[in-house]
mmCIF file of N, CA and C in Angstrom:
data_model
loop_
_atom_site.group_PDB
_atom_site.id
_atom_site.type_symbol
_atom_site.label_atom_id
_atom_site.label_comp_id
_atom_site.label_asym_id
_atom_site.label_seq_id
_atom_site.Cartn_x
_atom_site.Cartn_y
_atom_site.Cartn_z
ATOM 1 N N UNK F 15 -16.969 8.275 -0.379
ATOM 2 C CA UNK F 15 -16.603 9.521 -1.141
ATOM 3 C C UNK F 15 -15.634 9.495 -1.434
ATOM 4 N N UNK F 16 -14.028 9.507 -1.153
ATOM 5 C CA UNK F 16 -12.656 9.548 -1.192
ATOM 6 C C UNK F 16 -12.164 7.774 -2.195
ATOM 7 N N UNK F 17 -11.947 7.726 -3.866
ATOM 8 C CA UNK F 17 -12.111 6.613 -4.581
ATOM 9 C C UNK F 17 -10.344 6.515 -4.821
ATOM 10 N N UNK F 18 -10.250 4.886 -4.931
ATOM 11 C CA UNK F 18 -8.641 4.586 -4.757
ATOM 12 C C UNK F 18 -8.465 3.761 -5.615
ATOM 13 N N UNK F 19 -7.951 3.506 -6.552
ATOM 14 C CA UNK F 19 -7.966 2.629 -8.223
ATOM 15 C C UNK F 19 -6.655 2.154 -8.031
ATOM 16 N N UNK F 20 -6.236 0.822 -7.886
ATOM 17 C CA UNK F 20 -5.187 0.002 -7.850
ATOM 18 C C UNK F 20 -4.718 -0.300 -9.474
ATOM 19 N N UNK F 21 -3.735 -0.543 -9.848
ATOM 20 C CA UNK F 21 -2.991 -0.876 -11.179
ATOM 21 C C UNK F 21 -1.772 -1.688 -10.719
ATOM 22 N N UNK F 22 -1.704 -2.139 -11.359
ATOM 23 C CA UNK F 22 -0.319 -2.923 -11.597
ATOM 24 C C UNK F 22 -0.139 -4.354 -11.102
ATOM 25 N N UNK F 23 -1.017 -4.871 -10.579
ATOM 26 C CA UNK F 23 -0.655 -6.602 -9.873
ATOM 27 C C UNK F 23 -0.913 -7.272 -11.832
ATOM 28 N N UNK F 24 -0.416 -8.413 -10.563
ATOM 29 C CA UNK F 24 -0.285 -9.666 -11.713
ATOM 30 C C UNK F 24 0.549 -10.750 -11.457
ATOM 31 N N UNK F 25 0.702 -11.711 -12.132
ATOM 32 C CA UNK F 25 1.908 -12.655 -11.932
ATOM 33 C C UNK F 25 3.437 -12.042 -12.381
ATOM 34 N N UNK F 26 4.501 -12.780 -11.148
ATOM 35 C CA UNK F 26 5.769 -12.481 -11.612
ATOM 36 C C UNK F 26 6.178 -13.390 -11.061
ATOM 37 N N UNK F 27 7.509 -13.722 -12.089
ATOM 38 C CA UNK F 27 8.281 -15.025 -10.839
ATOM 39 C C UNK F 27 9.267 -14.562 -9.396
ATOM 40 N N UNK F 28 9.226 -15.629 -8.823
ATOM 41 C CA UNK F 28 10.090 -14.783 -7.597
ATOM 42 C C UNK F 28 11.627 -14.198 -8.068
ATOM 43 N N UNK F 29 12.335 -13.049 -7.150
ATOM 44 C CA UNK F 29 13.090 -12.772 -7.353
ATOM 45 C C UNK F 29 12.613 -11.107 -8.581
ATOM 46 N N UNK F 30 11.323 -11.729 -9.563
ATOM 47 C CA UNK F 30 11.312 -10.096 -10.221
ATOM 48 C C UNK F 30 10.652 -9.309 -9.553
ATOM 49 N N UNK F 31 9.977 -8.233 -9.797
ATOM 50 C CA UNK F 31 9.914 -6.938 -9.830
ATOM 51 C C UNK F 31 8.355 -6.720 -9.983
ATOM 52 N N UNK F 32 7.745 -5.650 -9.553
ATOM 53 C CA UNK F 32 6.778 -5.090 -9.490
ATOM 54 C C UNK F 32 6.219 -4.044 -9.373
ATOM 55 N N UNK F 33 5.376 -3.237 -10.103
ATOM 56 C CA UNK F 33 5.361 -2.121 -9.273
ATOM 57 C C UNK F 33 3.523 -1.825 -9.614
ATOM 58 N N UNK F 34 3.341 -1.076 -8.339
ATOM 59 C CA UNK F 34 1.507 -1.337 -8.047
ATOM 60 C C UNK F 34 1.781 0.380 -8.007
ATOM 61 N N UNK F 35 0.658 1.218 -8.784
ATOM 62 C CA UNK F 35 0.224 2.388 -8.294
ATOM 63 C C UNK F 35 -1.342 2.424 -8.069
ATOM 64 N N UNK F 36 -1.232 3.770 -7.381
ATOM 65 C CA UNK F 36 -3.021 3.890 -7.115
ATOM 66 C C UNK F 36 -2.804 4.965 -7.232
ATOM 67 N N UNK F 37 -4.153 5.515 -8.013
ATOM 68 C CA UNK F 37 -4.634 6.977 -8.155
ATOM 69 C C UNK F 37 -6.104 7.003 -7.121
ATOM 70 N N UNK F 38 -5.614 8.293 -6.512
ATOM 71 C CA UNK F 38 -6.780 9.097 -5.601
ATOM 72 C C UNK F 38 -7.091 10.098 -6.150
ATOM 73 N N UNK F 39 -8.592 10.029 -6.172
ATOM 74 C CA UNK F 39 -9.225 11.317 -6.377
ATOM 75 C C UNK F 39 -9.316 11.774 -5.280
ATOM 76 N N UNK F 40 -9.663 13.379 -5.825
ATOM 77 C CA UNK F 40 -9.520 14.463 -3.751
ATOM 78 C C UNK F 40 -8.301 13.956 -2.845
ATOM 79 N N UNK F 41 -7.377 13.375 -3.464
ATOM 80 C CA UNK F 41 -6.258 13.658 -2.388
ATOM 81 C C UNK F 41 -5.453 14.733 -2.311
ATOM 82 N N UNK F 42 -5.315 15.098 -0.992
ATOM 83 C CA UNK F 42 -4.880 16.220 -0.368
ATOM 84 C C UNK F 42 -4.038 16.270 0.649
ATOM 85 N N UNK F 43 -3.241 17.109 0.570
ATOM 86 C CA UNK F 43 -2.135 17.163 2.501
ATOM 87 C C UNK F 43 -2.722 17.290 3.830
ATOM 88 N N UNK F 44 -4.231 16.756 4.063
ATOM 89 C CA UNK F 44 -4.752 16.995 4.875
ATOM 90 C C UNK F 44 -4.841 15.909 5.583
ATOM 91 N N UNK F 45 -4.757 14.574 4.795
ATOM 92 C CA UNK F 45 -4.855 13.217 5.255
ATOM 93 C C UNK F 45 -3.211 12.736 5.914
ATOM 94 N N UNK F 46 -3.710 12.362 6.619
ATOM 95 C CA UNK F 46 -2.276 11.696 7.906
ATOM 96 C C UNK F 46 -1.583 10.936 6.970
ATOM 97 N N UNK F 47 -1.723 9.611 6.091
ATOM 98 C CA UNK F 47 -0.718 9.031 5.305
ATOM 99 C C UNK F 47 -1.984 8.355 4.511
ATOM 100 N N UNK F 48 -1.055 7.897 3.485
ATOM 101 C CA UNK F 48 -1.229 6.953 2.307
ATOM 102 C C UNK F 48 -0.237 5.822 2.599
ATOM 103 N N UNK F 49 -0.886 4.874 1.483
ATOM 104 C CA UNK F 49 -0.027 2.917 1.590
ATOM 105 C C UNK F 49 -0.959 2.286 0.456
ATOM 106 N N UNK F 50 -0.356 1.093 1.563
ATOM 107 C CA UNK F 50 -0.590 -0.074 1.179
ATOM 108 C C UNK F 50 -0.443 -1.180 2.164
ATOM 109 N N UNK F 51 -2.030 -2.191 1.940
ATOM 110 C CA UNK F 51 -1.635 -3.248 2.708
ATOM 111 C C UNK F 51 -2.066 -4.402 1.945
ATOM 112 N N UNK F 52 -2.191 -5.847 2.628
ATOM 113 C CA UNK F 52 -2.266 -6.950 1.747
ATOM 114 C C UNK F 52 -2.878 -7.881 2.669
ATOM 115 N N UNK F 53 -3.598 -8.561 1.905
ATOM 116 C CA UNK F 53 -3.764 -9.911 2.429
ATOM 117 C C UNK F 53 -3.727 -11.436 1.818
ATOM 118 N N UNK F 54 -3.399 -12.364 2.322
ATOM 119 C CA UNK F 54 -2.313 -12.960 1.614
ATOM 120 C C UNK F 54 -3.742 -14.683 1.750
ATOM 121 N N UNK F 55 -3.770 -15.465 1.286
ATOM 122 C CA UNK F 55 -5.011 -16.613 1.564
ATOM 123 C C UNK F 55 -4.739 -17.196 2.848
ATOM 124 N N UNK F 56 -5.231 -17.250 3.322
ATOM 125 C CA UNK F 56 -5.962 -17.602 4.552
ATOM 126 C C UNK F 56 -5.281 -16.665 5.777
ATOM 127 N N UNK F 57 -4.828 -15.567 5.393
ATOM 128 C CA UNK F 57 -4.379 -14.245 6.668
ATOM 129 C C UNK F 57 -5.236 -12.894 6.448
ATOM 130 N N UNK F 58 -5.256 -12.261 7.542
ATOM 131 C CA UNK F 58 -6.040 -11.379 7.863
ATOM 132 C C UNK F 58 -5.024 -10.150 6.838
ATOM 133 N N UNK F 59 -5.033 -9.251 6.968
ATOM 134 C CA UNK F 59 -4.628 -7.573 6.139
ATOM 135 C C UNK F 59 -3.764 -7.306 6.770
ATOM 136 N N UNK F 60 -2.648 -6.806 6.273
ATOM 137 C CA UNK F 60 -1.841 -6.417 7.291
ATOM 138 C C UNK F 60 -1.201 -5.003 6.209
ATOM 139 N N UNK F 61 -0.807 -4.007 7.169
ATOM 140 C CA UNK F 61 -0.088 -3.065 6.232
ATOM 141 C C UNK F 61 1.034 -3.145 6.081
ATOM 142 N N UNK F 62 1.639 -2.451 4.554
ATOM 143 C CA UNK F 62 3.186 -3.603 4.312
ATOM 144 C C UNK F 62 3.666 -2.149 4.169
ATOM 145 N N UNK F 63 3.083 -0.966 3.320
ATOM 146 C CA UNK F 63 3.420 0.338 3.579
ATOM 147 C C UNK F 63 2.981 1.255 3.431
ATOM 148 N N UNK F 64 3.291 2.708 4.715
ATOM 149 C CA UNK F 64 2.650 3.815 4.092
ATOM 150 C C UNK F 64 3.471 4.713 4.679
ATOM 151 N N UNK F 65 3.094 6.023 4.062
ATOM 152 C CA UNK F 65 3.599 6.878 3.627
ATOM 153 C C UNK F 65 2.801 8.481 4.129
ATOM 154 N N UNK F 66 3.525 9.330 5.045
ATOM 155 C CA UNK F 66 2.419 10.459 5.830
ATOM 156 C C UNK F 66 2.383 11.381 3.915
ATOM 157 N N UNK F 67 1.729 12.362 4.659
ATOM 158 C CA UNK F 67 1.378 13.292 3.737
ATOM 159 C C UNK F 67 2.022 13.788 3.437
ATOM 160 N N UNK F 68 3.305 14.144 4.012
ATOM 161 C CA UNK F 68 3.979 15.134 3.705
ATOM 162 C C UNK F 68 5.615 14.114 3.076
ATOM 163 N N UNK F 69 5.574 13.244 3.231
ATOM 164 C CA UNK F 69 6.355 12.157 2.655
ATOM 165 C C UNK F 69 8.029 11.945 3.533
ATOM 166 N N UNK F 70 7.709 12.580 4.794
ATOM 167 C CA UNK F 70 8.897 12.803 5.995
ATOM 168 C C UNK F 70 8.834 11.384 6.871
ATOM 169 N N UNK F 71 7.580 11.042 6.996
ATOM 170 C CA UNK F 71 7.465 9.730 7.766
ATOM 171 C C UNK F 71 7.119 8.872 7.000
ATOM 172 N N UNK F 72 7.350 7.361 7.071
ATOM 173 C CA UNK F 72 7.352 6.423 6.118
ATOM 174 C C UNK F 72 7.602 5.057 7.366
ATOM 175 N N UNK F 73 6.771 4.328 7.182
ATOM 176 C CA UNK F 73 6.812 2.888 7.053
ATOM 177 C C UNK F 73 6.648 1.599 6.432
ATOM 178 N N UNK F 74 7.441 0.811 6.596
ATOM 179 C CA UNK F 74 7.709 -0.644 6.013
ATOM 180 C C UNK F 74 7.319 -1.757 6.827
ATOM 181 N N UNK F 75 6.626 -3.077 6.542
ATOM 182 C CA UNK F 75 6.415 -4.192 7.283
ATOM 183 C C UNK F 75 7.679 -4.589 7.137
ATOM 184 N N UNK F 76 8.547 -5.421 8.168
ATOM 185 C CA UNK F 76 9.622 -5.989 8.387
ATOM 186 C C UNK F 76 10.113 -6.352 7.253
ATOM 187 N N UNK F 77 9.055 -7.911 6.735
ATOM 188 C CA UNK F 77 9.644 -8.399 5.695
ATOM 189 C C UNK F 77 9.731 -7.700 4.215
ATOM 190 N N UNK F 78 9.070 -6.955 4.549
ATOM 191 C CA UNK F 78 9.578 -5.936 2.783
ATOM 192 C C UNK F 78 10.595 -4.815 2.877
ATOM 193 N N UNK F 79 10.911 -5.110 4.015
ATOM 194 C CA UNK F 79 12.361 -3.444 4.418
ATOM 195 C C UNK F 79 13.736 -3.791 3.628
ATOM 196 N N UNK F 80 14.182 -3.018 2.130
ATOM 197 C CA UNK F 80 15.101 -2.837 1.379
ATOM 198 C C UNK F 80 14.359 -3.351 0.241
ATOM 199 N N UNK F 81 13.190 -3.938 0.375
ATOM 200 C CA UNK F 81 12.467 -4.480 -1.300
ATOM 201 C C UNK F 81 11.866 -3.713 -1.742
ATOM 202 N N UNK F 82 11.133 -3.196 -1.038
ATOM 203 C CA UNK F 82 9.551 -2.430 -1.303
ATOM 204 C C UNK F 82 9.794 -1.249 -1.409
ATOM 205 N N UNK F 83 9.541 -0.012 -1.931
ATOM 206 C CA UNK F 83 10.225 1.288 -1.954
ATOM 207 C C UNK F 83 8.375 2.097 -2.198
ATOM 208 N N UNK F 84 7.996 2.576 -1.177
ATOM 209 C CA UNK F 84 6.725 3.815 -1.051
ATOM 210 C C UNK F 84 6.990 5.297 -1.734
ATOM 211 N N UNK F 85 6.195 5.396 -2.655
ATOM 212 C CA UNK F 85 6.493 6.414 -2.819
ATOM 213 C C UNK F 85 5.163 7.430 -3.424
ATOM 214 N N UNK F 86 4.593 8.860 -3.300
ATOM 215 C CA UNK F 86 3.776 9.210 -3.683
ATOM 216 C C UNK F 86 3.391 10.677 -4.567
ATOM 217 N N UNK F 87 2.970 10.954 -4.958
ATOM 218 C CA UNK F 87 2.441 12.698 -5.588
ATOM 219 C C UNK F 87 2.020 12.822 -5.887
ATOM 220 N N UNK F 88 1.712 14.095 -4.439
ATOM 221 C CA UNK F 88 0.569 15.198 -4.384
ATOM 222 C C UNK F 88 -0.099 15.549 -5.656
ATOM 223 N N UNK F 89 0.694 16.012 -6.313
ATOM 224 C CA UNK F 89 0.694 16.852 -7.455
ATOM 225 C C UNK F 89 -0.411 16.157 -8.536
ATOM 226 N N UNK F 90 -0.103 14.461 -8.234
ATOM 227 C CA UNK F 90 -0.149 13.929 -9.729
ATOM 228 C C UNK F 90 -1.300 12.912 -8.392
ATOM 229 N N UNK F 91 -1.781 13.209 -7.647
ATOM 230 C CA UNK F 91 -2.210 12.610 -6.812
ATOM 231 C C UNK F 91 -2.498 10.512 -6.949
ATOM 232 N N UNK F 92 -1.331 10.138 -6.924
ATOM 233 C CA UNK F 92 -1.032 9.080 -7.127
ATOM 234 C C UNK F 92 -0.129 8.669 -5.745
ATOM 235 N N UNK F 93 -0.053 6.975 -5.736
ATOM 236 C CA UNK F 93 1.168 6.471 -5.000
ATOM 237 C C UNK F 93 1.625 5.291 -5.610
ATOM 238 N N UNK F 94 2.615 4.791 -5.577
ATOM 239 C CA UNK F 94 2.773 3.608 -6.362
ATOM 240 C C UNK F 94 3.909 3.126 -4.728
ATOM 241 N N UNK F 95 4.216 1.841 -5.184
ATOM 242 C CA UNK F 95 5.352 0.568 -5.061
ATOM 243 C C UNK F 95 5.407 0.044 -5.210
ATOM 244 N N UNK F 96 6.913 0.413 -5.498
ATOM 245 C CA UNK F 96 7.747 -0.403 -6.289
ATOM 246 C C UNK F 96 8.264 -1.595 -5.350
ATOM 247 N N UNK F 97 8.129 -2.722 -5.727
ATOM 248 C CA UNK F 97 8.592 -4.121 -5.039
ATOM 249 C C UNK F 97 9.161 -4.854 -5.883
ATOM 250 N N UNK F 98 10.428 -5.311 -4.940
ATOM 251 C CA UNK F 98 11.811 -6.219 -5.634
ATOM 252 C C UNK F 98 11.545 -7.586 -5.381
ATOM 253 N N UNK F 99 12.402 -7.993 -5.338
ATOM 254 C CA UNK F 99 12.993 -9.699 -4.645
ATOM 255 C C UNK F 99 12.126 -10.479 -4.293
ATOM 256 N N UNK F 100 11.100 -10.071 -5.098
ATOM 257 C CA UNK F 100 10.076 -10.791 -4.456
ATOM 258 C C UNK F 100 9.880 -12.316 -4.595
ATOM 259 N N UNK F 101 8.897 -12.679 -3.079
ATOM 260 C CA UNK F 101 8.604 -14.559 -3.100
ATOM 261 C C UNK F 101 7.681 -14.677 -3.423
ATOM 262 N N UNK F 102 7.823 -15.727 -2.923
ATOM 263 C CA UNK F 102 5.778 -16.291 -2.420
ATOM 264 C C UNK F 102 5.543 -15.710 -1.112
ATOM 265 N N UNK F 103 5.942 -15.436 -0.292
ATOM 266 C CA UNK F 103 4.871 -15.393 0.568
ATOM 267 C C UNK F 103 4.275 -13.561 0.217
ATOM 268 N N UNK F 104 4.577 -12.721 -0.855
ATOM 269 C CA UNK F 104 4.747 -11.946 -0.771
ATOM 270 C C UNK F 104 3.106 -12.073 -1.901
ATOM 271 N N UNK F 105 2.563 -12.937 -2.446
ATOM 272 C CA UNK F 105 1.317 -13.201 -3.120
ATOM 273 C C UNK F 105 0.605 -12.821 -2.134
ATOM 274 N N UNK F 106 -0.324 -12.215 -2.625
ATOM 275 C CA UNK F 106 -1.750 -11.572 -2.231
ATOM 276 C C UNK F 106 -2.418 -10.290 -2.541
ATOM 277 N N UNK F 107 -3.106 -10.509 -2.101
ATOM 278 C CA UNK F 107 -4.383 -9.131 -2.798
ATOM 279 C C UNK F 107 -4.112 -7.666 -2.188
ATOM 280 N N UNK F 108 -3.784 -6.780 -2.827
ATOM 281 C CA UNK F 108 -2.552 -5.551 -2.332
ATOM 282 C C UNK F 108 -4.188 -4.555 -2.481
ATOM 283 N N UNK F 109 -4.072 -3.532 -1.467
ATOM 284 C CA UNK F 109 -5.339 -2.699 -1.360
ATOM 285 C C UNK F 109 -3.838 -1.287 -1.055
ATOM 286 N N UNK F 110 -5.185 -0.385 -1.561
ATOM 287 C CA UNK F 110 -4.301 0.850 -1.730
ATOM 288 C C UNK F 110 -5.258 1.704 -0.414
ATOM 289 N N UNK F 111 -4.581 2.154 0.705
ATOM 290 C CA UNK F 111 -5.304 2.652 1.765
ATOM 291 C C UNK F 111 -5.078 4.223 1.785
ATOM 292 N N UNK F 112 -6.121 4.769 2.949
ATOM 293 C CA UNK F 112 -5.433 6.190 2.985
ATOM 294 C C UNK F 112 -6.299 6.093 4.501
ATOM 295 N N UNK F 113 -5.242 6.763 5.469
ATOM 296 C CA UNK F 113 -5.381 7.681 7.008
ATOM 297 C C UNK F 113 -5.781 8.435 7.073
ATOM 298 N N UNK F 114 -6.689 8.268 7.607
ATOM 299 C CA UNK F 114 -7.228 9.907 7.887
ATOM 300 C C UNK F 114 -7.275 10.649 8.694
ATOM 301 N N UNK F 115 -6.872 10.073 9.783
ATOM 302 C CA UNK F 115 -6.401 11.131 11.421
ATOM 303 C C UNK F 115 -4.684 10.075 11.823
ATOM 304 N N UNK F 116 -4.125 10.983 12.913
ATOM 305 C CA UNK F 116 -3.202 10.997 13.327
ATOM 306 C C UNK F 116 -3.490 10.363 14.801
ATOM 307 N N UNK F 117 -4.366 9.934 15.174
ATOM 308 C CA UNK F 117 -4.630 9.756 16.342
ATOM 309 C C UNK F 117 -4.444 7.782 16.454
ATOM 310 N N UNK F 118 -3.886 7.443 15.145
ATOM 311 C CA UNK F 118 -3.220 6.122 15.031
ATOM 312 C C UNK F 118 -2.042 5.971 14.580
ATOM 313 N N UNK F 119 -1.335 5.361 14.721
ATOM 314 C CA UNK F 119 0.026 4.906 13.946
ATOM 315 C C UNK F 119 0.182 4.875 12.619
ATOM 316 N N UNK F 120 0.762 5.671 12.430
ATOM 317 C CA UNK F 120 0.683 5.655 10.772
ATOM 318 C C UNK F 120 0.878 4.445 10.441
ATOM 319 N N UNK F 121 -0.165 3.522 9.585
ATOM 320 C CA UNK F 121 0.076 2.334 8.611
ATOM 321 C C UNK F 121 -0.728 1.003 9.914
ATOM 322 N N UNK F 122 -1.515 2.066 10.995
ATOM 323 C CA UNK F 122 -2.268 1.068 11.643
ATOM 324 C C UNK F 122 -3.635 0.858 10.641
ATOM 325 N N UNK F 123 -3.982 0.033 10.800
ATOM 326 C CA UNK F 123 -5.208 -0.591 10.017
ATOM 327 C C UNK F 123 -6.361 0.052 11.076
ATOM 328 N N UNK F 124 -6.364 0.620 11.889
ATOM 329 C CA UNK F 124 -7.335 1.107 12.988
ATOM 330 C C UNK F 124 -7.953 2.166 12.557
ATOM 331 N N UNK F 125 -6.622 2.740 11.549
ATOM 332 C CA UNK F 125 -6.579 4.114 11.177
ATOM 333 C C UNK F 125 -6.778 4.515 9.951
ATOM 334 N N UNK F 126 -6.926 3.145 9.065
ATOM 335 C CA UNK F 126 -7.321 3.305 7.452
ATOM 336 C C UNK F 126 -8.825 3.466 7.663
ATOM 337 N N UNK F 127 -8.969 4.473 6.833
ATOM 338 C CA UNK F 127 -10.587 5.371 6.550
ATOM 339 C C UNK F 127 -11.014 4.495 4.612
ATOM 340 N N UNK F 128 -10.134 5.041 4.443
ATOM 341 C CA UNK F 128 -10.153 4.599 3.126
ATOM 342 C C UNK F 128 -9.786 3.474 1.953
ATOM 343 N N UNK F 129 -10.179 2.599 1.602
ATOM 344 C CA UNK F 129 -9.566 1.086 1.208
ATOM 345 C C UNK F 129 -10.215 1.391 -0.508
ATOM 346 N N UNK F 130 -9.312 0.957 -1.368
ATOM 347 C CA UNK F 130 -9.501 0.834 -2.981
ATOM 348 C C UNK F 130 -9.911 -1.247 -2.801
ATOM 349 N N UNK F 131 -10.147 -1.422 -4.264
ATOM 350 C CA UNK F 131 -10.894 -2.974 -4.270
ATOM 351 C C UNK F 131 -9.588 -3.651 -4.548
ATOM 352 N N UNK F 132 -8.762 -3.664 -4.329
ATOM 353 C CA UNK F 132 -7.351 -4.830 -4.450
ATOM 354 C C UNK F 132 -6.840 -4.790 -5.475
ATOM 355 N N UNK F 133 -5.611 -4.865 -5.871
ATOM 356 C CA UNK F 133 -5.402 -6.009 -7.253
ATOM 357 C C UNK F 133 -4.691 -6.902 -6.533
ATOM 358 N N UNK F 134 -4.353 -8.311 -7.453
ATOM 359 C CA UNK F 134 -3.680 -9.178 -6.912
ATOM 360 C C UNK F 134 -2.656 -9.410 -7.683
ATOM 361 N N UNK F 135 -1.625 -9.577 -6.821
ATOM 362 C CA UNK F 135 -0.026 -10.248 -6.586
ATOM 363 C C UNK F 135 0.014 -11.422 -6.644
ATOM 364 N N UNK F 136 0.703 -12.649 -7.458
ATOM 365 C CA UNK F 136 0.779 -13.512 -7.574
ATOM 366 C C UNK F 136 2.313 -14.119 -7.810
ATOM 367 N N UNK F 137 3.068 -14.640 -6.457
ATOM 368 C CA UNK F 137 4.429 -14.703 -7.261
ATOM 369 C C UNK F 137 4.713 -15.798 -7.303
ATOM 370 N N UNK F 138 5.032 -16.376 -8.700
ATOM 371 C CA UNK F 138 5.279 -17.572 -8.977
ATOM 372 C C UNK F 138 6.234 -18.134 -9.950
ATOM 373 N N UNK F 139 6.906 -19.399 -10.165
ATOM 374 C CA UNK F 139 7.632 -19.718 -10.703
ATOM 375 C C UNK F 139 7.011 -20.654 -12.020
#
């Protein structure tokens, strides 16, 4: 029912930057969190960055700490992932996600209820 539409993916050189955006239909503060997962070739989906509905709690996967920044704007129903210092290992399809319940840790895959269709990010020289 909830609609998540990602944009901003594409080809970027190593060390470059890219900004992903997600437009959420029906986004409200009663959701526990929103964020981004990714799936690299040959790997499973992993949580990249998630932010709580109030913005007070943020999760970053260890390899992206200091390089990626997640932000949300509930008034505009958007969530953004600003990525910098990109490496080849960041190549993946990135999915916007919504976590509806606090029964699981923020950005746990088991708590993700809604998934976008994904936007591919390719880091290559």
